[in-house]
Each structure stands twice: as C-alpha cells, then as structure tokens.
Tab-separated table of C-alpha atoms in Angstrom:
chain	number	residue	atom	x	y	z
A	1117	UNK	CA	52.829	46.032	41.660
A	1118	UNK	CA	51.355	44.592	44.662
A	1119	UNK	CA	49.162	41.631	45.192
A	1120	UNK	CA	46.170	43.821	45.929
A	1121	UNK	CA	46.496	45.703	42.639
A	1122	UNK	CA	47.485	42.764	40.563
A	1123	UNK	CA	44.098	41.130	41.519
A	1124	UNK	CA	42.605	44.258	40.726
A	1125	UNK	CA	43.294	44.123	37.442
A	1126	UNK	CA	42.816	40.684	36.954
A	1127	UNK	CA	39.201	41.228	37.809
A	1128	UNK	CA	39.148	43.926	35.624
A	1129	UNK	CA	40.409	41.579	32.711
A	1130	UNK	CA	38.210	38.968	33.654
A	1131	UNK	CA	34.677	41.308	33.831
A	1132	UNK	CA	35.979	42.653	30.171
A	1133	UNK	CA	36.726	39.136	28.468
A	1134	UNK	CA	33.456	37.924	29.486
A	1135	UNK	CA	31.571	41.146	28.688
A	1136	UNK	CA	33.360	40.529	25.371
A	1137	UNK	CA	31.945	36.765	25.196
A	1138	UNK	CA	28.471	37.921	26.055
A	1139	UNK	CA	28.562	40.557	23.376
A	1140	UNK	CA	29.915	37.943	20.912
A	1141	UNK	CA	27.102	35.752	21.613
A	1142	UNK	CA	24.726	38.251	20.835
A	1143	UNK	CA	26.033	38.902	17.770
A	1144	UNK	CA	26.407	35.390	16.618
A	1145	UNK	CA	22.713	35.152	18.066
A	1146	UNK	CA	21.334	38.085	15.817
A	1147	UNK	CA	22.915	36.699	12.576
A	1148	UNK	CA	21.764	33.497	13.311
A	1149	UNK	CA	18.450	34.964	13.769
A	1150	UNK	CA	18.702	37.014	10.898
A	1151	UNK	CA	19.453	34.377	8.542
A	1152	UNK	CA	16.920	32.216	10.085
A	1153	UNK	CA	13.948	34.057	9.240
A	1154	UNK	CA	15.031	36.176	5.890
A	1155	UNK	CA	14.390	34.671	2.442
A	1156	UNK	CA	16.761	34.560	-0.225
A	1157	UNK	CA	14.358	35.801	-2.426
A	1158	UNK	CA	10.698	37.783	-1.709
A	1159	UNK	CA	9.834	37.339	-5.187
A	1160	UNK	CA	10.971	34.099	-5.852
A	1161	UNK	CA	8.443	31.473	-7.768
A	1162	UNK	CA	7.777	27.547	-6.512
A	1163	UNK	CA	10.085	24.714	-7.738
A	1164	UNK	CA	10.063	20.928	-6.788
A	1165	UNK	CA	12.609	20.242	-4.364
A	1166	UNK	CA	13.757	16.569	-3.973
A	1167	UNK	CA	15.528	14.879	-1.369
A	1168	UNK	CA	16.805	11.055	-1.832
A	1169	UNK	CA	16.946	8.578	0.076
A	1170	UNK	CA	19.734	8.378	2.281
A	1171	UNK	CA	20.794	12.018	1.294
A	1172	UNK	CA	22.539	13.467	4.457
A	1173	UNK	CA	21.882	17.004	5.805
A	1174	UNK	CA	24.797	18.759	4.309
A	1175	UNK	CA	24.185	17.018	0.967
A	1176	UNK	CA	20.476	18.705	1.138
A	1177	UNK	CA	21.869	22.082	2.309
A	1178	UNK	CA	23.997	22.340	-0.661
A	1179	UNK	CA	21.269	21.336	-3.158
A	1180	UNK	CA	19.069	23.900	-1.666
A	1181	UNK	CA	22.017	26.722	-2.303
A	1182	UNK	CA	22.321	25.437	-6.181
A	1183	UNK	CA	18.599	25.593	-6.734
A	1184	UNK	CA	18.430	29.039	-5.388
A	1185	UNK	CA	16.347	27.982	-2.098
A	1186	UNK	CA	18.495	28.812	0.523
A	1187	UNK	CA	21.988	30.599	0.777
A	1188	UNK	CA	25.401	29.572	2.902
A	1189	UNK	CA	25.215	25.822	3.215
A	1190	UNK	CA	27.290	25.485	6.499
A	1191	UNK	CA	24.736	28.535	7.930
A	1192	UNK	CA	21.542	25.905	7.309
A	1193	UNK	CA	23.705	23.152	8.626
A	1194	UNK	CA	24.369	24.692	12.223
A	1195	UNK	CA	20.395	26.422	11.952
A	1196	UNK	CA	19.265	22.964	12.062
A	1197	UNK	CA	21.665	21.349	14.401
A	1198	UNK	CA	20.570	24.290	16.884
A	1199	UNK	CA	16.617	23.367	16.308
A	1200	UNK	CA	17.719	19.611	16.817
A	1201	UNK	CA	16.507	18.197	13.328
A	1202	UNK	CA	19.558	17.708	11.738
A	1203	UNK	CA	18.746	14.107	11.381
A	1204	UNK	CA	14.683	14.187	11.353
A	1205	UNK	CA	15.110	15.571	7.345
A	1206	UNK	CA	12.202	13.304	5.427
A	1207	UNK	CA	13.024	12.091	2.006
A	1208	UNK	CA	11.149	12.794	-0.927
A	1209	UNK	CA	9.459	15.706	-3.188
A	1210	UNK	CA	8.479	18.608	-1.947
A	1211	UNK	CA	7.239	22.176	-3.310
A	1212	UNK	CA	9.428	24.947	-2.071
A	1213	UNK	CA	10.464	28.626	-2.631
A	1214	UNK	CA	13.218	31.273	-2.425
A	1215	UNK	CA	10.178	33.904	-0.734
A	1216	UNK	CA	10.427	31.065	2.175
A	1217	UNK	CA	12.978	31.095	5.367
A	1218	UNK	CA	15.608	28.660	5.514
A	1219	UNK	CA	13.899	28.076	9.142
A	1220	UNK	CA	10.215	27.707	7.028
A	1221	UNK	CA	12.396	25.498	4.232
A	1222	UNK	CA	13.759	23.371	7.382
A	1223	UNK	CA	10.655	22.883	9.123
A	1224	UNK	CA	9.225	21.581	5.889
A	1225	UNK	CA	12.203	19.645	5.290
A	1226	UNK	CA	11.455	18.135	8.815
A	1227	UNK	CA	7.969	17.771	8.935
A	1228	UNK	CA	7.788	15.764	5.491
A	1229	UNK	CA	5.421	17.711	4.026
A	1230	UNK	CA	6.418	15.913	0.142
A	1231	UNK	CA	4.291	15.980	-2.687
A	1232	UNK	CA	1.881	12.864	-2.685
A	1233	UNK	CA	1.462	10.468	-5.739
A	1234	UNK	CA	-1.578	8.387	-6.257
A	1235	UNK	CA	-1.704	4.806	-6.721
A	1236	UNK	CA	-4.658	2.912	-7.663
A	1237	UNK	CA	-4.994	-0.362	-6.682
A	1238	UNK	CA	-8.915	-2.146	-8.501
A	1239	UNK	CA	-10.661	-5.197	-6.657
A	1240	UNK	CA	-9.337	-8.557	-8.291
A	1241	UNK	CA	-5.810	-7.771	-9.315
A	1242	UNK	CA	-2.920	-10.344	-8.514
A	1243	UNK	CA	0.319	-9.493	-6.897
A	1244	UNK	CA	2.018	-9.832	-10.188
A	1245	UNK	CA	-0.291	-7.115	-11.097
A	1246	UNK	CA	-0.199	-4.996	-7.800
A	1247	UNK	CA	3.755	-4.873	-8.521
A	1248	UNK	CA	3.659	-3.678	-12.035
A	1249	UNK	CA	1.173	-0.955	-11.030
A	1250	UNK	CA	3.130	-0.160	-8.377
A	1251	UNK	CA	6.253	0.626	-10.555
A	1252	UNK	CA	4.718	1.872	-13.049
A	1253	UNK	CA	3.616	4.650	-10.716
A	1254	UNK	CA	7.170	5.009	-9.567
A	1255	UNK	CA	7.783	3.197	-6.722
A	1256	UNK	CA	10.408	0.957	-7.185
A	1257	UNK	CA	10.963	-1.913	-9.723
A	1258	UNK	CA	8.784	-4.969	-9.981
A	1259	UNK	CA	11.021	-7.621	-8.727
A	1260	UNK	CA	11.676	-6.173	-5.438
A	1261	UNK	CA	7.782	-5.894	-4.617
A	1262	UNK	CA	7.755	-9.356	-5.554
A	1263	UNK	CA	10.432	-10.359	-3.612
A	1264	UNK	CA	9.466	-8.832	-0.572
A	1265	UNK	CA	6.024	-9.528	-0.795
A	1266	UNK	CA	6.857	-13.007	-1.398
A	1267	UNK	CA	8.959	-13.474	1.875
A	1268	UNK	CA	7.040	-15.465	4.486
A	1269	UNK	CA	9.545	-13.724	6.868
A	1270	UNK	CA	8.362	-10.104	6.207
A	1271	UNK	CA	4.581	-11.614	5.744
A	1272	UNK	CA	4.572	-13.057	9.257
A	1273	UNK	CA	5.803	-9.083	10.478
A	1274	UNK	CA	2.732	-7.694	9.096
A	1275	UNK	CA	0.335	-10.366	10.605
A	1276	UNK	CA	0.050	-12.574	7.383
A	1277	UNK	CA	1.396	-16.199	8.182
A	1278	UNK	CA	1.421	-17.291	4.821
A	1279	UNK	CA	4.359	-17.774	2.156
A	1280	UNK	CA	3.103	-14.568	-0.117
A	1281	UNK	CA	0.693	-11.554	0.836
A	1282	UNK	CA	-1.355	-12.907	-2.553
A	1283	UNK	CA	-4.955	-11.253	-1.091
A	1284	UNK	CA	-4.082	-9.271	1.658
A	1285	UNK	CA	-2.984	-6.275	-0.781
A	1286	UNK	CA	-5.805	-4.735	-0.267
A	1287	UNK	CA	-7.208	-2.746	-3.253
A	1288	UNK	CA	-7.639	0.873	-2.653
A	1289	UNK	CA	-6.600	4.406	-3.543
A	1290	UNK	CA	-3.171	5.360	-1.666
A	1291	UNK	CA	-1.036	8.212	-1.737
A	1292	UNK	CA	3.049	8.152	-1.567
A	1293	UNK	CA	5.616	10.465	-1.576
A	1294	UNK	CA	8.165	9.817	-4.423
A	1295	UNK	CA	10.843	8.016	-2.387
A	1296	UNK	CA	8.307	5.338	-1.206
A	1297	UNK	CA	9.892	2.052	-1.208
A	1298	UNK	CA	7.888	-1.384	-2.298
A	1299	UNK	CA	8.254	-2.366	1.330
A	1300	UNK	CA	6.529	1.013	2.344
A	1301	UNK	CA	3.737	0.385	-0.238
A	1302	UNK	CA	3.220	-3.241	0.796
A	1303	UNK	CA	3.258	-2.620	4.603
A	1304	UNK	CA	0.161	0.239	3.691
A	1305	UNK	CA	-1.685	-2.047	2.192
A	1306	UNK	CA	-1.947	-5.153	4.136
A	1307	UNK	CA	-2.305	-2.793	7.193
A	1308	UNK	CA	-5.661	-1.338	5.143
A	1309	UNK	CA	-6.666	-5.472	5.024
A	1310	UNK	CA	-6.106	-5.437	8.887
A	1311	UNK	CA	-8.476	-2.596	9.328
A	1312	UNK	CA	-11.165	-3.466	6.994
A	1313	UNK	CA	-11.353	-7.087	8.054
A	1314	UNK	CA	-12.732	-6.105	11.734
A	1315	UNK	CA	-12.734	-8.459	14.949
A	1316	UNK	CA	-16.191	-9.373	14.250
A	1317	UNK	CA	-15.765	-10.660	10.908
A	1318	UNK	CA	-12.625	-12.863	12.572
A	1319	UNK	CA	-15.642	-14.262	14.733
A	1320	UNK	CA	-17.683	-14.653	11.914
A	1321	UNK	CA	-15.138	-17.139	10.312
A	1322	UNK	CA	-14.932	-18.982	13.398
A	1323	UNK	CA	-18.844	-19.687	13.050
A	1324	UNK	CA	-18.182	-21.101	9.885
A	1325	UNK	CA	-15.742	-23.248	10.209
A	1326	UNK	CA	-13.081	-21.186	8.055
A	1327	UNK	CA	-9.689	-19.756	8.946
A	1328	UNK	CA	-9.345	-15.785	8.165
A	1329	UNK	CA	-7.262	-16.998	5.115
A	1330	UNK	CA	-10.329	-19.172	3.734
A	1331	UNK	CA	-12.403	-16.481	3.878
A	1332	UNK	CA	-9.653	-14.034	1.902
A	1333	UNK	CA	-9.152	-17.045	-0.792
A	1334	UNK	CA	-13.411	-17.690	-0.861
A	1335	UNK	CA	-13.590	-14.156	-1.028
A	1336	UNK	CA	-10.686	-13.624	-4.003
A	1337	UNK	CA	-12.904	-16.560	-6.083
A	1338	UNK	CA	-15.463	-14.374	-5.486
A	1339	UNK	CA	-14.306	-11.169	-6.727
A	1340	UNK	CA	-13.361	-13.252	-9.766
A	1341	UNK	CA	-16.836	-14.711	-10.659
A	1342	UNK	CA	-18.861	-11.544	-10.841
A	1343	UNK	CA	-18.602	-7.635	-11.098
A	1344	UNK	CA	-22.421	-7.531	-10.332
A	1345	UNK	CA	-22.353	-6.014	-6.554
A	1346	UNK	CA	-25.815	-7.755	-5.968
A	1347	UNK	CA	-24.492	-11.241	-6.939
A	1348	UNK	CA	-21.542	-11.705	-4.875
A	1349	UNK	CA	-23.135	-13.064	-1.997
A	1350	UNK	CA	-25.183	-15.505	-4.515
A	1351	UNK	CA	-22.326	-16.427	-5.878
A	1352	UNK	CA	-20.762	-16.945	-2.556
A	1353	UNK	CA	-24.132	-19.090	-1.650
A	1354	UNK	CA	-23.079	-21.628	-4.231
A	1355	UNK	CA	-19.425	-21.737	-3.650
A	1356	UNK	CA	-20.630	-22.460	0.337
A	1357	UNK	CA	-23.264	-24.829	-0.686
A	1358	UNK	CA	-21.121	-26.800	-2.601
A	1359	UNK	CA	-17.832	-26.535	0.154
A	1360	UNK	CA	-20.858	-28.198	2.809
A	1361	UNK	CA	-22.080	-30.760	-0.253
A	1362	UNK	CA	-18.074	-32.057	-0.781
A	1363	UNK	CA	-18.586	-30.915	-4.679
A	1364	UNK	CA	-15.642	-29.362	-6.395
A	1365	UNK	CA	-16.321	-25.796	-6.602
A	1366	UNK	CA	-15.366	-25.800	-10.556
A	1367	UNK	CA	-13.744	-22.218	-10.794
A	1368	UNK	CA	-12.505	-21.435	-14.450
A	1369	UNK	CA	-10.998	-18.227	-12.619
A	1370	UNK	CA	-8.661	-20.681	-10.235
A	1371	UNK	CA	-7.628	-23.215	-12.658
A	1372	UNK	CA	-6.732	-19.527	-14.832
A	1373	UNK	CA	-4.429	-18.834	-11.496
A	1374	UNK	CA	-2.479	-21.649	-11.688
A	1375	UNK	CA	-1.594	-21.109	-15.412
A	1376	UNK	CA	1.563	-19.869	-16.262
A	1377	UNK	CA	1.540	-17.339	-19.205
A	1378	UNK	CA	-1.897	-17.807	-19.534
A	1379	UNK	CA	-2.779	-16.462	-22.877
A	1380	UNK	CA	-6.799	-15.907	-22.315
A	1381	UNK	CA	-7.931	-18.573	-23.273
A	1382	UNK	CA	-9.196	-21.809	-21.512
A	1383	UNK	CA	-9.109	-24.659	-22.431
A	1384	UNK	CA	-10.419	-28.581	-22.033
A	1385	UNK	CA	-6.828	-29.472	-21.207
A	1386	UNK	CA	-6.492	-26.989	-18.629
A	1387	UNK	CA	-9.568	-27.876	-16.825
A	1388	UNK	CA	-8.025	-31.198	-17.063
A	1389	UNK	CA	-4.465	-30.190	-16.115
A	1390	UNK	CA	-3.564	-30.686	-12.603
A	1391	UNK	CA	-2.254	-27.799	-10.184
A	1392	UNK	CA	-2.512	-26.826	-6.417
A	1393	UNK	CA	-5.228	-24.309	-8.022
A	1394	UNK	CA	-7.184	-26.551	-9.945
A	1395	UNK	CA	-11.103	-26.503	-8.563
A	1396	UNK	CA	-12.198	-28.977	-11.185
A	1397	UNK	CA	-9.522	-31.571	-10.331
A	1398	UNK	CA	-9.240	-30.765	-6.314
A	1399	UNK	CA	-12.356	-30.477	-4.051
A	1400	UNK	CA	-11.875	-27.707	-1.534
A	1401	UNK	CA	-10.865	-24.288	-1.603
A	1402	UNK	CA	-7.575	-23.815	-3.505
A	1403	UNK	CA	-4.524	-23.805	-0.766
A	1404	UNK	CA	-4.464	-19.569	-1.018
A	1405	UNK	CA	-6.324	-16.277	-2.901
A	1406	UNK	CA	-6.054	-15.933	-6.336
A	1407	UNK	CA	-6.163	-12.627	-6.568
A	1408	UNK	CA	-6.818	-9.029	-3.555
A	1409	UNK	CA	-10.626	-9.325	-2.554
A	1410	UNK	CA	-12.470	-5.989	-2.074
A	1411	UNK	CA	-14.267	-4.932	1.089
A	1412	UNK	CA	-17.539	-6.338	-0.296
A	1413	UNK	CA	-16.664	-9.878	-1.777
A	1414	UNK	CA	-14.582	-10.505	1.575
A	1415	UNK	CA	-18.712	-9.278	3.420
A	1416	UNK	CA	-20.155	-11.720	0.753
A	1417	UNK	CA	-17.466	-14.831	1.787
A	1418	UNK	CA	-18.862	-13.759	4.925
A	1419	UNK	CA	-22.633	-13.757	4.774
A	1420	UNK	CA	-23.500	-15.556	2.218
A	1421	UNK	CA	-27.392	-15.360	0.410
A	1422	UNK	CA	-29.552	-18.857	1.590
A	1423	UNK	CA	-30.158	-20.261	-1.350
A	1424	UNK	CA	-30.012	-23.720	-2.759
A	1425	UNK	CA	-27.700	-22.745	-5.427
A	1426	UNK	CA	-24.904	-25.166	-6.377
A	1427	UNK	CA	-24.365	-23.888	-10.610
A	1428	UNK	CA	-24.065	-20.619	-12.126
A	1429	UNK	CA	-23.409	-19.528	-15.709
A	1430	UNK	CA	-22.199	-16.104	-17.643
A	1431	UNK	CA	-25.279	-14.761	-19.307
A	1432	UNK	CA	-23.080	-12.698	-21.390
A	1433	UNK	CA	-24.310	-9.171	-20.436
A	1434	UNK	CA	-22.175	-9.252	-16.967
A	1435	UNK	CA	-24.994	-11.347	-15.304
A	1436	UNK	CA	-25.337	-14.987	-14.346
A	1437	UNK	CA	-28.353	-17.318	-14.376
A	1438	UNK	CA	-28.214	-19.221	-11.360
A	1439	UNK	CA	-29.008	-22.981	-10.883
A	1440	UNK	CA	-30.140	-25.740	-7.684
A	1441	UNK	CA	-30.051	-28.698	-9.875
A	1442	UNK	CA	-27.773	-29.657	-13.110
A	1443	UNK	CA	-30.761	-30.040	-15.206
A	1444	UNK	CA	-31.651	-26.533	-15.100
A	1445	UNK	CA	-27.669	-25.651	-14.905
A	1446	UNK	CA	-27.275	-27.444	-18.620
A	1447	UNK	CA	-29.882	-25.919	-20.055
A	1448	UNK	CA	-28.597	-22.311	-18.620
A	1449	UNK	CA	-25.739	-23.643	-20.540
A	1450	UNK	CA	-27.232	-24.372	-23.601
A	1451	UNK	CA	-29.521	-21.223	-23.834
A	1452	UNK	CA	-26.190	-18.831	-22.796
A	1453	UNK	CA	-23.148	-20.301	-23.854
A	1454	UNK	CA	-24.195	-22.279	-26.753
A	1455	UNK	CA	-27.028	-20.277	-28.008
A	1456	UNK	CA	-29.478	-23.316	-28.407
C-alpha cells in the first residue's frame, strides 16, 4: 500500500473512532440524564431522611439506596460530582421521597433544606439553665455548652470580652436543624444580643457612665426583681438611685447567684455570706449578669423611671410597693411580708 492510501485510511479510522466517542458521549449523556430526572418511585410516600455530621457523599448515597430514595449509589455519586456539590451536602434531617429525582433529592441535599426544631429560650434563665434546655431539645449534651460557652477564647470571637457569655444568651425562640452543635446554638444567640442591643443604646451607656456589660448585669438584676413589664424601669430607678447614692443595691436575686445548690430558700446566713455576687455585703454592681436579660429589662437598665426610689418590696400578688425613705420601706415590710 502506498503512503497516499495508508493516510487514507488512517483518516478514515480516525473520523470513525471519534464519531464513535461522540456517540458514546451521548449515550453516557442520555443515561445520565435519564437517571437524573426519573424517580425511583411515582407513588412513593415521605420519610425523614438524616444525614450526620461528618457523613461523606458516598456514605449518604448509599443510605438513600437502603431507604428506598434513590437507586445506584455510584450513579448519585458522579450526578453530583458533575453538578459540583459533591462536597456542599448539609447535615441534618430532612423530609424526602421516592416520587422525587435523585437531581431534586441532591439539590435538597445541597441546599439544606432540614427539618427545623424549636428551642425556647424565657427572659431570666442562667447559662446552667440555657444548656440543659438546650439538650434537652437535642442539641448536644450539657457540658459541652458549658464548656464552650465558658471559654473566654470563643467569647472574645463573638464580641463578648468576658470569661463566660452569662447574659449575652439572649432569650428568644430559635429554630435548628437536628445536627446543630452547642457552638452553633451559642454563636445564634449572642449574635441575636448583638442585634437587639443597637449602636444607640452603646451611646446610651456611655451617657451613664456604664460599660455595655453593666448595663447587661443591671439589666439581668432587673429581669430578676419583677415580671411586671410596667415596673422594670422603676425598679431600675432604684437600683440607679442607689448605684449614684454609694448604697448597696441589696439584691436577694444576686446573693441567690452566687449560691451553689441553692435549695430555694434564703437565708440570714446567706445574706451574710460573702461572694463576688453578694449585693448586701459588696456595694456596686456584682462583677457580671446573673442571669440572660430580655429586650425590655436591658431598655429599662437603659432609661430608667425619675423617681426618688431607693426600697422596694414583694407585695405578694407579683407587684411591689415602692419606697424613697426606709421609714415607709419598713412599714411596706411590715404590712407585706410580715402581715402586721
């Protein structure tokens, strides 16, 4: 054979390999396609899907084929390596079905569309409590919200230069997905402090004389005193009043702080016991919040009422009668605490 027909042919083999690679392409292309956007099942019914944390994609394309979600494993593998999310899959729960497309599962998958739980966090609760609330609703145990919200590290990362975030958890209603981690939960929360406690209210501090961490810790008294909306900023009248005066602010609810096990009950010999909390034995705000301050008792730390209030006592229906002079305070006492 000659050079000119040899080259001829080799053309000819060339033209047919490639029209051979084209048409393989295709096909791969269709099937791909195919797969992509069928369902495994048209009349399939919902069922909670979970990914873990950590879980890798193959791991996840696997579960999906033994809970009847999606077929061919290594097929959903190279689907999502082709759309680019094979590492963008969000942990957690989510609600899927065989009557979706592995391409509809996937974009779920990626999207992190999960299933939310609530968590409820009231005005007034301590970090202690925060924690168990927050495991109780599932997300993670106790002693690593504790530990983590009790690293001055992690606190100064979130804006909070204090040793603990005691008071800057702010109380709210959240929503998680399952695979939430404490440090997830914790970062939410004192983000929600940063946006509720505005630039103007940092100003407002200034006026006063108080650091943004005063305020939180007048504020946490506050929310400790009274559960009467229209007496906070009375109460916060008398806790100013007596700050300006140099009077110990005399808080049962921060001498209760620095009790260990306290068992509900106070008593003369607590009021007399000395800790970093105790308002009857240490003039001053106590050195941080004794518990997470609500929007309005951090406005009430704020702006307090004028008054010349300086004593307050439980009424025993919720209310408090409030005082300017001891006089009047003792017999407050003696008409509502002693019965006289």
């Amino acid at each position: 054979m000659d050079i000119k027909g040899f080259a001829q042919k080799t053309v000819i083999v060339v033209i047919l390999l490639c029209l051979a690679g084209v048409a393989g392409v295709v096909a791969f292309s269709m099937k791909m396609a195919n797969y992509a956007n069928t369902p495994l099942d048209p009349q399939g019914l919902e069922r909670t899907f979970e990914v873990s944390r950590g879980k890798g994609l193959s791991a996840v394309a696997h579960d999906l084929e033994e809970q009847g979600l999606a077929s061919h494993p290594a097929w959903f593998k190279l689907l999502a390596r082709i759309q680019k999310t094979d590492s963008k899959i969000h942990a957690g729960e989510y609600i899927l079905s065989p009557d979706m497309t592995p391409l509809e599962i996937l974009n779920v998958l990626v999207k992190g569309r999960t299933i939310l739980y609530r968590l409820t966090i009231p005005e007034g609760v301590t970090m202690v409590q925060i924690a168990a609330l927050a495991a109780q609703a599932g997300f993670g145990p106790e002693e690593e919200f504790l530990d983590k919200a009790s690293d001055p590290v992690f606190a100064a990362s979130l804006g909070v230069e204090q040793e603990t975030l005691e008071g800057y958890l702010f109380p709210d209603t959240y929503y998680f997905n399952k695979s939430a981690s404490p440090e997830k939960v914790i970062t939410t929360m004192v983000q929600r402090f940063h946006t509720v406690f505005k630039p103007e209210w940092e100003d407002r501090a200034e006026e006063l004389g108080l650091t943004v961490h005063q305020v939180v810790t007048l504020a946490s008294i506050i929310e400790k005193e009274t559960s009467v909306p229209d007496e906070r900023t009375l109460v916060s009248s008398v806790n100013h009043n007596r700050l300006k005066k140099g009077i110990k602010l005399q808080s049962d609810p921060t001498v209760i702080y620095g009790i260990r096990d306290f068992d509900g009950n106070i008593t003369r010999k607590h009021l007399q016991t000395p800790t970093p909390y105790n308002t009857y034995t240490n003039k001053g705000l106590p050195p941080g919040p004794i518990a997470s301050p609500g929007e309005a008792a951090l406005y009430a730390a704020l702006y307090p009422a004028e008054t010349d209030y300086l004593f307050f006592v439980a009424k025993g229906d919720g209310g408090h009668q409030f005082s300017t002079n001891l006089r009047d305070h003792n017999r407050a006492v003696r008409k509502y605490q002693l019965r006289r």
